[in-house]
Short mmCIF file of C-alpha atoms and ligand atoms in Angstrom, two decimals:
data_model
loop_
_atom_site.label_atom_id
_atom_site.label_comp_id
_atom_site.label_asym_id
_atom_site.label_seq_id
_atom_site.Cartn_x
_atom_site.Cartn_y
_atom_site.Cartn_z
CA UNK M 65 6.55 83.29 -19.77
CA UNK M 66 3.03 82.48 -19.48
CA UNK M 67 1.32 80.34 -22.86
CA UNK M 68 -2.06 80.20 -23.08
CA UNK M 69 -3.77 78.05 -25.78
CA UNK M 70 -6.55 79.71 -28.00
CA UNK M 71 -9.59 78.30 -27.15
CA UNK M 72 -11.16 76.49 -30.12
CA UNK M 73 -15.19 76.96 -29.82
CA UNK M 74 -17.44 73.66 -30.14
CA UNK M 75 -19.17 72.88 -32.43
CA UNK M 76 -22.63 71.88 -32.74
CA UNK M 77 -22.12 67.96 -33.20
CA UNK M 78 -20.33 68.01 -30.02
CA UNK M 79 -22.98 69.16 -27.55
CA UNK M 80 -26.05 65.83 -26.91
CA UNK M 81 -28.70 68.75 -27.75
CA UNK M 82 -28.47 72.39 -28.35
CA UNK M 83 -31.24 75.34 -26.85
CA UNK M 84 -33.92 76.30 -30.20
CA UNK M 85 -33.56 79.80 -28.08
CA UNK M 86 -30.73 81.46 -25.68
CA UNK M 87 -31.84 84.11 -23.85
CA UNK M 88 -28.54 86.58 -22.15
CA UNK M 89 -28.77 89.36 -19.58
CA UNK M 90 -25.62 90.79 -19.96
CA UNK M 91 -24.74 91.55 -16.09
CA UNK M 92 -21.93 92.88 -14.66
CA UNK M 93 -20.39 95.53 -16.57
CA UNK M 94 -20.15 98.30 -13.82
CA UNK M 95 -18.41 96.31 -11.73
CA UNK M 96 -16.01 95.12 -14.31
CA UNK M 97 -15.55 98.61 -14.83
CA UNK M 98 -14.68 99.11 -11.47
CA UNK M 99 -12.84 96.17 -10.52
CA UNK M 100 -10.37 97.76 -13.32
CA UNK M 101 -10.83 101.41 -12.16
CA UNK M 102 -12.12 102.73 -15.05
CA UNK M 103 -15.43 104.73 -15.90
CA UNK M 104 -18.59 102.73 -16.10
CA UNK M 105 -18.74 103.71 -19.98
CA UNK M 106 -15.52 101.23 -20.55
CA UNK M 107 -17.10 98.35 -18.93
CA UNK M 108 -20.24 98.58 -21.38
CA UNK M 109 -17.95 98.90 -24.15
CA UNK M 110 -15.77 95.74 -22.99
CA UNK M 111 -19.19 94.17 -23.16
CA UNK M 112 -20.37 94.51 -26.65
CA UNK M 113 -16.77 93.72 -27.25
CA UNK M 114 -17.38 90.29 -25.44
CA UNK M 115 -20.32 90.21 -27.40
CA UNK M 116 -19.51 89.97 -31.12
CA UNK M 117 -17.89 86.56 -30.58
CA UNK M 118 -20.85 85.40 -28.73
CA UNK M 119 -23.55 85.92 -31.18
CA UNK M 120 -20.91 84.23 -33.83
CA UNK M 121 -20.47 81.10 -32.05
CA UNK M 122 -24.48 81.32 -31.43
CA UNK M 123 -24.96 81.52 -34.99
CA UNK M 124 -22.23 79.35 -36.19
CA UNK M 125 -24.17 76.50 -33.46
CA UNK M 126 -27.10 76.93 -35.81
CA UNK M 127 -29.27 78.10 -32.77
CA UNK M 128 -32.55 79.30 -33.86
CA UNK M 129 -32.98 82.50 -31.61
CA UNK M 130 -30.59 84.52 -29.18
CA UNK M 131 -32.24 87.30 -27.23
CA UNK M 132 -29.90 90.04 -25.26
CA UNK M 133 -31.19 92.47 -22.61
CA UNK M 134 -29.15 95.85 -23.69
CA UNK M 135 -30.92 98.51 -22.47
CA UNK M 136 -34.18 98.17 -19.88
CA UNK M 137 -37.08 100.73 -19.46
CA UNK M 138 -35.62 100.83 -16.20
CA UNK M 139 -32.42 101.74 -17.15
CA UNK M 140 -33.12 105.74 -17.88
CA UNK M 141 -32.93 106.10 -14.19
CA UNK M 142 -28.94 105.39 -14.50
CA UNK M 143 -27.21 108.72 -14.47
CA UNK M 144 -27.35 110.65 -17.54
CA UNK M 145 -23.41 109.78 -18.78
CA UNK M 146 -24.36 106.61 -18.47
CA UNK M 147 -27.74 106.70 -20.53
CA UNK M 148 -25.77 108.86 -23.14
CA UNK M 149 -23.00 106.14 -23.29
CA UNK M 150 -25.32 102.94 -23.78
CA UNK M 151 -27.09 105.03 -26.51
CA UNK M 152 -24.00 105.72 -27.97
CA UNK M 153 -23.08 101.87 -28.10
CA UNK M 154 -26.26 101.44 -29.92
CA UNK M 155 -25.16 103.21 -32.87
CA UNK M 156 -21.40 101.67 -32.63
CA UNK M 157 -22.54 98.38 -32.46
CA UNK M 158 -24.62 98.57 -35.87
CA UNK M 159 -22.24 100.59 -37.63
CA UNK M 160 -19.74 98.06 -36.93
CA UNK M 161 -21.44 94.98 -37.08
CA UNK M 162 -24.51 95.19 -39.24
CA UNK M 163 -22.24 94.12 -42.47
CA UNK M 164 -21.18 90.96 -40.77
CA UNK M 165 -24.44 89.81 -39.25
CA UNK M 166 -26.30 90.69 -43.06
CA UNK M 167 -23.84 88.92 -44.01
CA UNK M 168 -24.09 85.48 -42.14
CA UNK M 169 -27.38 85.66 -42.39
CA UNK M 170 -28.66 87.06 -39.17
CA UNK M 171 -31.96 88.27 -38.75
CA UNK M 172 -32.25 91.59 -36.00
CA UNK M 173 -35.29 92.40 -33.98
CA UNK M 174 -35.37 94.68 -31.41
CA UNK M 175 -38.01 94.14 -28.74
CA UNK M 176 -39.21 97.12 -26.47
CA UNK M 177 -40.55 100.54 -27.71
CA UNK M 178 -38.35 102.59 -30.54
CA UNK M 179 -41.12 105.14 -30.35
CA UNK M 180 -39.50 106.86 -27.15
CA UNK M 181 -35.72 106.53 -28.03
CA UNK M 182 -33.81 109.62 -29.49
CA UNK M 183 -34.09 109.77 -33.39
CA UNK M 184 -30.60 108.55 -34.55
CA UNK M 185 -31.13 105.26 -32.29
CA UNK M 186 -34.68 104.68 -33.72
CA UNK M 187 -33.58 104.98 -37.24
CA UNK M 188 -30.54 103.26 -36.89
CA UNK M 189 -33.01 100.12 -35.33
CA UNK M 190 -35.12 100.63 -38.21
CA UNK M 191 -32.20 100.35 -40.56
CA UNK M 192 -31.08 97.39 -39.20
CA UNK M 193 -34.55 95.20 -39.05
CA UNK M 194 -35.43 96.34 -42.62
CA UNK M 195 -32.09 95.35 -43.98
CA UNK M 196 -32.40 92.09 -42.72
CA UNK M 197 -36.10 91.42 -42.34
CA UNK M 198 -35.37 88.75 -45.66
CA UNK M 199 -32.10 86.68 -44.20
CA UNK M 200 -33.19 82.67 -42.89
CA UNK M 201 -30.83 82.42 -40.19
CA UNK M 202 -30.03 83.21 -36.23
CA UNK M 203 -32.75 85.27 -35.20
CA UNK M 204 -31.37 88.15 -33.38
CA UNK M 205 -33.33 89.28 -30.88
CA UNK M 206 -32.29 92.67 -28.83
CA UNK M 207 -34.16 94.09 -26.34
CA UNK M 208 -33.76 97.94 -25.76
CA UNK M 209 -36.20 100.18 -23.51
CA UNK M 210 -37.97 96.84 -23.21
CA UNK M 211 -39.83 95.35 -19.97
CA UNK M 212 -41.52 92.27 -19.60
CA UNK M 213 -44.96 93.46 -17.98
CA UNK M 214 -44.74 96.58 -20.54
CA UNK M 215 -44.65 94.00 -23.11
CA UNK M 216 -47.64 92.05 -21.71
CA UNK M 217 -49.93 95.25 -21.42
CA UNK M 218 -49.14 95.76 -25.46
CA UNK M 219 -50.25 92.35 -26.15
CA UNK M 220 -53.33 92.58 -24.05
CA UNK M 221 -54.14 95.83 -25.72
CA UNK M 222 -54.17 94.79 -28.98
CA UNK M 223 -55.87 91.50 -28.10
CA UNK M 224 -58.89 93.87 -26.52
CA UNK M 225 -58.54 96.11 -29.45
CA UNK M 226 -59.27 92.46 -31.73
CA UNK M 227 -61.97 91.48 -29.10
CA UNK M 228 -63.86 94.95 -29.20
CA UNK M 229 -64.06 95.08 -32.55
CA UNK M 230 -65.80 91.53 -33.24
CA UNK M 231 -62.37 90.11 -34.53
CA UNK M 232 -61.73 87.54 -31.65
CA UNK M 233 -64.44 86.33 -28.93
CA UNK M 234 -62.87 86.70 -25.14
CA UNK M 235 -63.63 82.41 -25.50
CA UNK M 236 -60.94 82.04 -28.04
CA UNK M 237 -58.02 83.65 -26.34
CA UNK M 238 -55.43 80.94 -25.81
CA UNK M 239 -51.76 80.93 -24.55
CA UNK M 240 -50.90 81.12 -28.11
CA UNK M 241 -53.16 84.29 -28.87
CA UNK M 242 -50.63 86.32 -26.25
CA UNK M 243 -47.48 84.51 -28.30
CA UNK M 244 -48.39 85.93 -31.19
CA UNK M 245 -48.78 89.53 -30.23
CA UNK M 246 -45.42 89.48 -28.15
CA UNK M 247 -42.26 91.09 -29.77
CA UNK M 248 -41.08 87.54 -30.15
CA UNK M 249 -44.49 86.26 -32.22
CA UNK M 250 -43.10 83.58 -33.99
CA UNK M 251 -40.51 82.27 -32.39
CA UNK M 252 -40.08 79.08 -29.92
CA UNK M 253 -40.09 79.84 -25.91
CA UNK M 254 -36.52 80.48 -24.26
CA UNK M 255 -35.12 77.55 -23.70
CA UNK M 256 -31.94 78.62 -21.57
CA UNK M 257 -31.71 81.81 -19.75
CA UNK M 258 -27.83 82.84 -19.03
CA UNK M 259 -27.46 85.69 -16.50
CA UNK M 260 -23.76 86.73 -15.70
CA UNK M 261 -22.21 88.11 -12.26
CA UNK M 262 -23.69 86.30 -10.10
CA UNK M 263 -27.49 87.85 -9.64
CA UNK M 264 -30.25 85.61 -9.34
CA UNK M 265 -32.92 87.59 -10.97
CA UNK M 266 -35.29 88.16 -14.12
CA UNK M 267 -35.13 91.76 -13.84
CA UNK M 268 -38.91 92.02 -16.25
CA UNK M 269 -36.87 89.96 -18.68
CA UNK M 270 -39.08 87.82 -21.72
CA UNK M 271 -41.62 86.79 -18.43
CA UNK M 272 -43.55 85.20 -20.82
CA UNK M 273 -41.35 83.27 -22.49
CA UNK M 274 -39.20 82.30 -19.97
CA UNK M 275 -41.91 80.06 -17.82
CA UNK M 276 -40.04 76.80 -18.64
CA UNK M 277 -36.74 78.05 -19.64
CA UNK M 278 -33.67 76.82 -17.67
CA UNK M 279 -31.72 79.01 -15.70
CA UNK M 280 -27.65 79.53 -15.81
CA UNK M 281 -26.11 82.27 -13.18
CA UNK M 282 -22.66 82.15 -14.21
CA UNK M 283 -20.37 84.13 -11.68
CA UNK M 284 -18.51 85.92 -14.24
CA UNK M 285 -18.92 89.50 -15.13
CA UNK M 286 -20.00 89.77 -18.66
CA UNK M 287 -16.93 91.62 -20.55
CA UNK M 288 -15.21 88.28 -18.76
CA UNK M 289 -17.54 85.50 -20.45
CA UNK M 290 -16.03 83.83 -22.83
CA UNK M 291 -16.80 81.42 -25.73
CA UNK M 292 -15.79 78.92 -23.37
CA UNK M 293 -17.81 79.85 -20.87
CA UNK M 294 -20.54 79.46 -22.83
CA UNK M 295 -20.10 76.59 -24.31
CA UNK M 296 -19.57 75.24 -20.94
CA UNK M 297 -23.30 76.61 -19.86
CA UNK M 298 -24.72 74.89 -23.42
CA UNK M 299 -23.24 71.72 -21.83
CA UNK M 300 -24.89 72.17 -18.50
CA UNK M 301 -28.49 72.76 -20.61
CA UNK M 302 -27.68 69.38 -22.53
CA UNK M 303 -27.28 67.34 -19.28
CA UNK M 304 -30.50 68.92 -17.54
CA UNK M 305 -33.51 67.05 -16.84
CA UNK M 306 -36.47 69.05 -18.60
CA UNK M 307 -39.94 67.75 -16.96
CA UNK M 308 -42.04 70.54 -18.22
CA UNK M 309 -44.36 69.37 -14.83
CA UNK M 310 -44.29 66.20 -15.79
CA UNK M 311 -42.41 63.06 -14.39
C1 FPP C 669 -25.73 95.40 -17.02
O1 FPP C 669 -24.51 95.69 -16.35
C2 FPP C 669 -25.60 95.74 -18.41
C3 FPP C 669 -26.33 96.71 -19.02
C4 FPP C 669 -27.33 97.54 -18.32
C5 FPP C 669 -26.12 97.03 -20.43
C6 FPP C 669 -25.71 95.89 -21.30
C7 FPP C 669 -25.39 96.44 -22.60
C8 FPP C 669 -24.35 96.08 -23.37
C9 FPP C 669 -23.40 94.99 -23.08
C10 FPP C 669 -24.18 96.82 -24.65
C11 FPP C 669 -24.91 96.07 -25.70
C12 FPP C 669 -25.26 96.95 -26.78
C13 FPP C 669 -25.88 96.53 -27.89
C14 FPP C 669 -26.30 97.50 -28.87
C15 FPP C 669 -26.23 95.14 -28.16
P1 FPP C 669 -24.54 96.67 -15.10
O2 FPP C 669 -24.08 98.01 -15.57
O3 FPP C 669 -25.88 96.65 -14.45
O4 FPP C 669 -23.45 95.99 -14.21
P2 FPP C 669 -23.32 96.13 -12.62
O5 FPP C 669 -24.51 95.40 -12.03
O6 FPP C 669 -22.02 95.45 -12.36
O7 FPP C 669 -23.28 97.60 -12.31
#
């Protein structure tokens, strides 16, 4: 017979220096799904399993921020089953989870456009950034029928709408003008940018925010990464040379 220990999470005195913000796309599921031969909806589901842990250990760190990509405006083009079954994660994760993360304190945002999702999701997103607009702790960031460049064009709108109107001259627009009217207005840039399975891309993911982030490509499918896993990539930020273009 096989033993395997339990795994017993770091904790935040361990690591030399810890990310202010974590950034996840959450990559792989479909072909977890597969490599286990079952429907595409199961490998999702494995993956907000995975996830529950992760954003406890991310708040028990006493990270600042932690932003996952759940749902993309690209991601309506996935066949419909599909779309229905990450829609009906959204409302499974909340009902299950909101308790807990009001609880420890957690603060939720969700980043991308509510307006166009189908009512139950949108009031369910609602729900869960009113009830805890008040708590102090991990910022919860969780982008659904978000895009990067979408998010860009909102800010510039509204900083034209300011402009046009007298409120701002074009002369005062600074990096920090755009910060503030992005969904994450108020919090620090990513600082480490984890992307499971293997793919070595952005995919329209915080652009913004991510132009001195570090990147981690983990090989491992996301229902597969574990605590360890990423405690091992918080390691690999702590030992990385940050030069900001500097020497
Ligand atoms: C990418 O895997 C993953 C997604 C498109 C969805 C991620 C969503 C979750 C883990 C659910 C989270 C839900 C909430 C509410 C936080 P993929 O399907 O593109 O994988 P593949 O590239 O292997 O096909």
């Amino acid at each position: 017979m096989k033993l395997t220990i339990p795994y017993t999470p770091k904790t935040a005195d361990y690591f030399p220096r810890l990310p202010a913000h974590v950034a996840i796309i959450m990559d792989g599921n479909g072909r977890w799904a597969k490599r286990h031969r079952l429907a595409i909806a199961k490998g999702h589901r494995a993956g907000t399993e995975n996830l529950r842990e992760i954003i406890r250990h991310t708040s028990n760190l006493g990270i600042g921020s932690l932003s996952l990509y759940a749902f993309s405006t690209e991601n309506w083009s996935r066949p419909p089953e599909e779309v229905a079954a990450l829609m009906q994660l959204i409302l499974d994760f909340f009902a299950s989870e909101i308790d807990e993360l009001d609880a420890k304190n957690v603060r939720i945002l969700i980043l991308g456009d509510k307006e166009q999702l189908p009512e139950a999701q949108r009031e369910t997103l609602l729900h869960a950034e009113e009830r805890t607009a008040r708590n102090t702790g991990l910022r919860l960031n969780i982008a659904i029928n978000y895009g990067g460049r979408a998010e860009l064009v909102k800010a510039a709108r509204e900083i034209a709408t300011l402009a046009a109107s007298g409120h701002l001259s074009p002369g005062q627009i600074s990096e920090s003008t755009i910060a503030e009217h992005l969904y994450t207005a108020g919090q620090p840039d990513v600082d480490l940018l984890i992307r499971t399975s293997g793919e070595l891309r952005l995919s329209n993911f915080l652009l913004y925010q991510c132009a001195y982030a570090e990147f981690l490509f983990p090989k491992k499918l996301w229902p597969d990464f574990s605590v360890q896993d990423y405690d091992e990539a918080l390691m690999t930020f702590a030992t990385r040379n940050r030069r900001y273009g500097g020497r």
